[in-house]
Backbone as numpy.savetxt, mean C-alpha at the origin, in Angstrom:
# Nx Ny Nz CAx CAy CAz Cx Cy Cz
-13.87 -40.75 -31.30 -14.15 -40.29 -29.89 -15.68 -39.90 -29.75
-16.12 -40.25 -28.54 -17.56 -39.86 -28.51 -17.85 -38.35 -28.58
-18.90 -38.13 -29.07 -19.44 -36.91 -28.86 -19.25 -35.98 -27.74
-19.06 -34.72 -27.31 -19.00 -34.00 -26.45 -17.60 -34.10 -25.55
-16.67 -34.83 -25.74 -15.65 -35.57 -24.92 -14.35 -34.70 -25.64
-14.35 -34.54 -26.81 -13.16 -33.60 -27.64 -13.25 -32.18 -27.19
-12.26 -31.60 -26.70 -12.11 -30.33 -26.30 -11.29 -29.62 -27.28
-11.88 -28.32 -27.66 -11.09 -27.94 -28.79 -9.67 -27.26 -27.95
-8.45 -27.17 -28.56 -7.50 -26.31 -28.12 -7.83 -24.90 -27.94
-7.45 -24.22 -26.59 -7.56 -22.96 -26.56 -6.62 -22.21 -27.51
-6.65 -21.66 -28.46 -5.74 -20.73 -29.29 -5.01 -19.74 -28.27
-5.26 -19.31 -27.35 -4.76 -18.56 -26.59 -3.16 -19.16 -26.11
-2.93 -20.47 -26.29 -1.96 -21.30 -25.50 -1.01 -21.08 -26.48
-0.73 -20.60 -27.37 0.41 -20.41 -28.42 0.30 -18.76 -29.10
-0.76 -18.35 -28.35 -1.03 -16.91 -29.19 -0.25 -15.90 -28.46
-0.77 -14.40 -28.52 -0.15 -13.34 -27.66 -0.21 -13.36 -26.38
-1.14 -13.79 -25.72 -1.36 -14.09 -24.13 -1.07 -15.52 -23.86
-0.23 -16.07 -24.46 0.06 -17.53 -23.93 0.91 -17.32 -22.30
0.87 -18.43 -21.58 1.59 -18.41 -20.25 3.25 -18.12 -20.68
3.73 -17.21 -20.12 5.13 -16.93 -20.03 5.53 -15.69 -20.91
4.41 -15.09 -21.72 4.68 -13.98 -22.91 4.57 -13.15 -21.84
5.54 -11.72 -22.28 5.64 -10.70 -21.57 4.98 -9.53 -22.49
4.46 -8.32 -21.58 3.74 -7.21 -22.11 4.03 -6.15 -21.43
4.59 -5.19 -22.28 4.79 -3.65 -21.49 3.66 -3.12 -21.57
3.67 -2.50 -20.13 1.88 -1.37 -19.84 2.60 -0.04 -19.24
1.39 0.82 -19.21 2.28 2.01 -18.19 2.35 1.82 -16.82
2.14 0.74 -16.34 2.19 0.24 -14.93 3.60 -0.41 -14.91
4.23 -0.78 -15.89 5.51 -1.76 -15.96 5.20 -3.04 -16.70
6.11 -4.00 -16.59 6.12 -4.99 -17.49 5.37 -6.28 -16.78
4.15 -7.06 -17.56 3.70 -7.84 -16.98 4.03 -9.28 -17.60
3.69 -10.41 -16.88 3.92 -11.68 -17.72 2.57 -12.41 -17.36
2.13 -13.43 -18.34 1.22 -13.96 -18.07 1.48 -15.26 -17.60
0.74 -15.62 -16.46 0.96 -16.81 -15.65 -0.10 -17.99 -16.14
-1.27 -17.88 -16.20 -1.81 -19.02 -16.68 -3.44 -18.08 -17.37
-4.00 -19.08 -18.38 -5.26 -19.08 -18.87 -6.39 -18.92 -18.16
-7.15 -18.32 -17.89 -8.25 -18.47 -17.11 -9.82 -18.69 -18.12
-10.65 -18.59 -17.60 -11.84 -18.23 -18.59 -11.97 -17.21 -19.28
-12.13 -17.67 -20.73 -11.94 -16.59 -21.48 -12.72 -15.07 -21.23
-12.39 -14.20 -21.41 -11.05 -13.50 -22.08 -10.19 -13.35 -21.03
-10.18 -14.04 -19.83 -9.06 -13.88 -18.31 -7.93 -14.34 -18.60
-6.67 -13.92 -18.16 -5.24 -14.42 -17.96 -5.39 -13.76 -16.30
-4.31 -14.89 -15.67 -3.39 -14.21 -14.48 -2.16 -13.85 -14.82
-1.99 -12.37 -14.25 -0.61 -11.98 -14.82 0.03 -11.53 -13.52
1.50 -11.56 -13.71 2.36 -11.09 -12.77 3.12 -9.61 -13.11
3.00 -8.81 -12.25 4.02 -7.56 -12.60 5.55 -8.03 -12.08
6.17 -8.05 -13.17 7.56 -8.06 -12.78 8.29 -7.46 -11.73
8.11 -6.17 -11.78 8.78 -5.27 -10.80 8.19 -5.32 -9.50
6.91 -5.63 -9.06 6.50 -5.65 -7.75 6.20 -7.22 -7.46
5.84 -8.07 -8.51 5.34 -9.34 -8.01 3.72 -9.36 -7.69
2.95 -8.08 -8.15 1.71 -8.15 -7.75 1.24 -9.24 -8.62
0.23 -9.98 -8.43 -0.60 -11.00 -9.18 -2.08 -10.42 -9.23
-2.71 -10.64 -10.47 -4.05 -10.07 -10.59 -4.56 -10.87 -12.00
-6.10 -10.81 -11.90 -6.64 -11.45 -12.86 -7.06 -10.09 -13.84
-6.82 -10.53 -15.10 -7.11 -9.48 -16.12 -7.70 -9.83 -17.24
-8.62 -8.75 -18.10 -8.72 -9.16 -19.32 -7.82 -8.95 -20.24
-7.51 -9.61 -21.41 -6.87 -9.54 -22.43 -6.92 -8.20 -22.92
-7.96 -7.83 -23.17 -8.09 -6.29 -23.84 -7.87 -5.30 -23.07
-7.83 -5.58 -21.82 -7.41 -4.59 -20.95 -5.86 -4.51 -20.88
-5.28 -5.53 -20.80 -3.52 -5.27 -21.28 -3.46 -4.29 -22.54
-4.02 -4.76 -23.57 -3.81 -4.20 -24.82 -3.72 -2.72 -24.53
-5.15 -2.42 -23.89 -5.17 -0.72 -23.45 -4.58 -0.32 -22.71
-3.84 -0.97 -21.68 -3.01 -0.40 -20.67 -3.74 -0.23 -19.47
-4.87 -1.05 -19.19 -5.76 -0.47 -18.30 -5.61 -1.41 -16.98
-4.51 -2.34 -17.00 -4.26 -3.59 -15.69 -3.55 -2.49 -14.74
-3.74 -2.61 -13.43 -3.07 -1.60 -12.36 -2.19 -2.65 -11.61
-1.03 -1.75 -11.32 -0.18 -2.68 -10.38 -0.55 -1.89 -8.82
-1.22 -2.88 -8.19 -1.63 -2.24 -6.95 -0.33 -2.16 -5.89
0.99 -2.46 -6.21 2.03 -2.48 -5.27 2.86 -1.70 -5.97
2.60 -0.69 -7.15 3.50 0.34 -7.54 3.14 1.46 -6.48
4.30 2.01 -6.14 4.25 3.29 -5.14 3.69 4.00 -5.99
2.88 4.66 -5.22 1.85 5.94 -5.83 1.81 7.02 -4.70
2.08 6.78 -3.79 1.93 7.82 -2.34 3.32 7.97 -2.13
3.64 9.45 -2.34 4.57 10.06 -1.77 5.81 9.26 -2.12
5.99 8.34 -3.13 7.15 7.66 -3.64 7.10 6.41 -3.07
6.66 6.07 -2.05 6.87 4.77 -1.52 5.55 3.85 -0.99
4.61 4.53 -1.00 3.36 3.94 -0.48 2.72 3.53 -1.50
1.79 2.30 -1.44 0.97 1.73 -2.24 -0.21 0.99 -1.72
-1.29 1.08 -2.44 -2.43 0.62 -1.64 -2.62 -0.68 -1.65
-1.93 -1.90 -2.42 -1.94 -3.05 -2.48 -3.61 -3.59 -2.64
-4.01 -3.09 -3.63 -5.57 -3.49 -4.08 -6.57 -3.14 -3.36
-6.44 -2.38 -2.18 -7.28 -1.64 -1.56 -8.03 -0.53 -2.26
-9.23 -0.24 -2.22 -9.99 0.60 -2.85 -10.57 1.74 -1.71
-10.03 2.86 -1.79 -10.06 3.91 -0.54 -11.86 4.47 -0.70
-12.35 4.50 0.41 -13.82 4.79 0.44 -13.91 6.66 0.71
-14.89 7.17 0.64 -15.37 8.27 0.72 -14.91 8.82 2.51
-14.59 10.35 2.24 -14.40 10.85 3.66 -15.39 10.67 4.68
-15.28 10.58 5.89 -16.16 10.19 6.84 -16.47 8.60 7.13
-15.61 7.71 6.60 -15.39 6.18 6.83 -14.20 5.92 7.68
-14.38 5.05 8.47 -13.25 4.43 9.35 -12.05 4.22 8.24
-12.56 3.71 7.17 -11.17 3.30 6.56 -10.47 4.41 5.91
-11.15 5.43 5.43 -10.61 6.73 4.92 -9.99 7.41 6.20
-10.27 7.45 7.27 -9.75 7.94 8.49 -8.07 7.31 8.55
-8.19 6.04 8.23 -6.97 5.27 8.51 -6.08 5.54 7.45
-6.65 5.90 6.10 -5.84 6.25 5.04 -5.68 7.55 5.06
-5.79 8.47 5.76 -5.75 9.66 5.82 -4.18 9.73 6.73
-4.49 9.04 8.03 -3.53 8.89 8.73 -2.12 8.22 7.97
-2.17 7.27 7.26 -1.28 6.82 6.68 -0.41 7.67 5.71
-1.35 8.30 5.02 -0.70 9.33 4.17 -0.02 10.08 4.66
-0.59 10.74 5.66 -0.07 11.78 6.29 1.27 11.42 6.86
1.06 10.41 7.45 2.62 9.43 8.03 3.95 9.58 6.92
3.19 9.11 5.63 4.18 9.07 4.56 4.69 10.56 4.05
3.85 11.12 4.25 3.99 12.62 3.87 5.00 13.22 4.65
4.90 13.18 5.93 5.99 13.71 6.77 7.31 13.27 6.46
7.26 11.90 6.46 8.60 11.24 6.08 9.15 11.46 4.66
8.30 11.37 3.67 9.20 11.33 2.46 8.65 12.79 1.41
7.69 13.55 1.91 7.35 14.87 0.95 8.62 15.70 1.07
9.33 15.48 2.21 10.52 16.94 2.46 9.88 18.28 2.75
8.39 18.34 3.51 8.09 19.41 3.56 8.75 20.23 5.32
9.40 19.13 5.95 9.29 19.57 7.25 10.58 19.25 7.82
11.83 20.09 7.77 13.14 19.47 8.15 13.41 18.79 9.17
12.42 19.11 10.20 12.54 17.94 11.38 12.46 16.73 11.16
11.78 16.25 10.07 11.44 14.68 9.83 12.47 14.40 8.56
13.50 14.86 8.34 14.33 14.92 7.21 14.85 13.33 7.37
15.41 12.91 8.60 15.76 11.45 8.62 14.87 10.52 9.06
13.53 10.58 9.09 12.73 9.93 9.62 12.25 9.10 8.34
11.81 7.81 8.55 11.40 6.72 7.90 9.83 5.82 8.08
9.57 5.07 7.45 8.50 4.22 7.69 8.86 2.97 7.27
8.49 1.97 8.28 9.00 0.45 8.41 8.36 0.10 6.78
9.09 -0.51 6.01 8.76 -0.89 4.76 7.63 -2.00 4.79
7.07 -2.56 5.62 5.72 -3.28 5.77 4.60 -2.13 5.66
5.03 -1.05 6.47 3.75 0.20 6.43 3.55 0.82 5.02
4.56 0.74 3.95 4.58 1.13 2.95 3.18 0.70 2.01
3.02 -0.35 2.40 1.20 -1.45 1.77 0.26 -0.50 2.89
-0.49 -0.19 2.38 -1.75 0.44 2.96 -2.50 -0.76 3.75
-2.64 -1.62 2.99 -3.05 -3.09 3.32 -2.62 -3.79 4.79
-1.36 -3.47 4.60 -0.46 -3.88 5.93 -0.50 -3.06 6.83
-0.50 -1.75 6.70 -0.97 -0.80 7.74 -2.00 -1.03 8.41
-3.27 -0.84 7.63 -4.44 -1.01 8.09 -4.89 -2.46 8.75
-4.18 -3.19 8.55 -4.36 -4.41 9.15 -3.45 -4.76 10.59
-2.48 -3.75 10.65 -1.68 -3.98 11.86 -1.93 -2.88 12.64
-2.45 -1.71 12.24 -2.59 -0.45 13.27 -3.33 -0.61 14.42
-4.29 -1.41 14.37 -4.91 -1.81 15.54 -4.17 -2.22 16.74
-2.94 -2.90 16.28 -2.18 -3.51 17.45 -1.39 -2.38 18.23
-1.53 -1.01 17.81 -0.94 0.04 18.17 -1.55 0.58 19.33
-1.03 0.79 20.36 -1.61 1.42 21.94 -2.15 2.53 21.42
-3.40 2.70 22.01 -4.07 3.93 21.74 -4.85 3.86 20.81
-5.14 3.07 19.84 -5.90 2.84 18.82 -7.22 2.90 18.96
-7.77 2.48 20.05 -9.46 2.80 19.71 -9.60 4.08 20.31
-8.48 5.05 21.15 -8.94 6.58 20.88 -9.31 7.00 19.61
-8.25 6.87 18.82 -8.39 6.89 17.33 -9.50 6.96 16.59
-10.12 5.51 16.95 -11.34 5.24 16.00 -12.22 5.86 16.95
-12.33 6.19 18.07 -13.39 6.68 19.04 -13.45 8.64 18.24
-12.53 8.72 17.58 -12.48 10.05 17.21 -11.69 11.20 18.16
-11.32 10.49 19.16 -10.36 11.66 20.15 -9.27 12.26 19.62
-8.88 13.37 20.05 -7.69 14.27 19.50 -6.46 13.46 19.87
-6.13 12.62 18.96 -4.67 11.92 19.25 -3.88 11.90 18.00
-2.49 11.57 18.00 -1.64 11.75 16.95 -0.86 10.30 17.34
-0.62 9.88 16.07 0.15 8.72 15.98 1.84 9.38 16.16
2.46 8.76 17.40 3.88 9.21 17.99 4.53 7.98 17.69
5.97 8.38 17.30 6.93 7.10 16.84 8.07 7.37 17.89
7.86 8.39 18.95 9.19 8.36 19.46 9.36 8.94 20.92
8.02 8.83 21.45 7.82 8.79 22.88 7.98 7.26 23.55
7.48 6.45 23.14 7.62 4.99 23.28 9.09 4.79 23.31
9.56 5.04 22.38 11.12 4.70 22.00 11.85 6.05 21.96
12.45 6.76 22.93 13.25 8.10 22.89 14.23 7.90 21.70
14.13 8.80 21.03 14.99 9.00 19.69 14.88 8.33 18.49
13.70 7.37 18.56 13.65 6.68 17.67 12.83 7.50 15.96
13.38 7.28 15.01 13.10 7.82 13.87 12.13 7.03 12.87
11.70 5.90 13.32 11.04 5.04 12.31 9.72 4.94 12.75
8.59 5.04 12.09 7.33 4.51 12.34 7.31 3.09 11.98
6.70 2.44 12.82 6.53 1.06 13.00 5.34 0.79 13.99
4.99 -0.58 13.76 3.81 -1.09 14.77 4.55 -1.37 16.20
6.03 -1.74 16.06 6.49 -1.83 17.33 6.85 -0.44 18.34
6.94 0.63 17.44 7.45 1.78 17.96 6.67 2.79 18.30
5.60 2.67 17.41 4.01 3.68 17.54 3.60 3.72 18.72
2.82 4.53 19.09 1.56 4.78 20.07 0.77 6.05 19.75
-0.61 5.85 20.22 -1.30 6.92 19.96 -1.29 7.91 20.98
-1.20 9.14 21.21 -1.07 9.84 22.20 -1.86 11.18 22.19
-2.30 11.40 23.21 -3.21 13.04 23.05 -2.52 13.94 22.45
-3.19 14.78 21.57 -2.44 15.74 20.98 -1.51 16.50 21.82
-1.97 16.90 22.95 -1.55 18.01 23.80 0.01 17.49 24.73
-0.15 16.14 24.69 0.92 15.39 25.20 1.95 15.43 23.91
1.74 15.08 22.53 2.64 15.18 21.78 3.25 16.51 21.20
2.48 17.41 21.20 2.83 18.80 21.12 3.99 19.11 22.03
3.69 18.87 23.43 4.39 19.03 24.63 5.83 18.58 24.47
5.76 17.31 24.13 6.98 16.42 24.15 8.11 16.70 22.75
7.35 17.10 21.49 7.84 17.90 20.52 8.94 19.16 20.94
8.10 20.03 21.77 8.61 21.30 22.31 9.97 20.95 23.08
9.72 19.97 23.93 10.91 19.68 24.83 11.90 19.20 24.03
11.81 18.42 22.86 12.91 17.99 22.09 13.62 19.26 21.29
12.62 20.12 20.75 13.07 21.38 20.03 14.05 22.16 20.82
13.71 22.19 22.26 14.51 23.32 23.05 15.45 22.60 23.70
15.68 21.12 23.67 16.66 20.66 24.14 18.09 20.58 23.07
17.54 20.54 21.64 18.50 20.45 21.01 19.25 22.05 20.49
18.38 22.82 20.79 18.77 24.49 20.64 19.52 24.83 21.91
């Protein structure tokens, strides 16, 4: 064989990180999908299906993160997004998202006991990509005193979603919630 054409077989094809091997990590079980430039492999977390590129040494050390594993109020996950510092538009969106999840899943307010968030909005990435389609979003971005509301547009609605929500002035939202409380009692 001419010099330079013979390529040595990558030892990893039969080793500990061969495609198809599974590894237990603090984030869950992951499977090696393919070998990439040494020392990288492509892996998939079994539970969530999240796929990422990882160093083999980070697998051993338990440093590979599953960005679809719920970490915000038991249901929300970042989906690979890194959260920016306070004062940025992205951080304002994150705070809006996290507070919505908190109302529905943290159990701190009995009036939200049966409220939910559309499963698509459990992903911060999907939330941030679709929230601009919600009426009134431009007022939120301008910093106006608005609330994300789920039940004025569709009376009695108990699920936050791109279809049911709208941004309303805080005074309107408070007045509407007071009306609903008095109507129940």
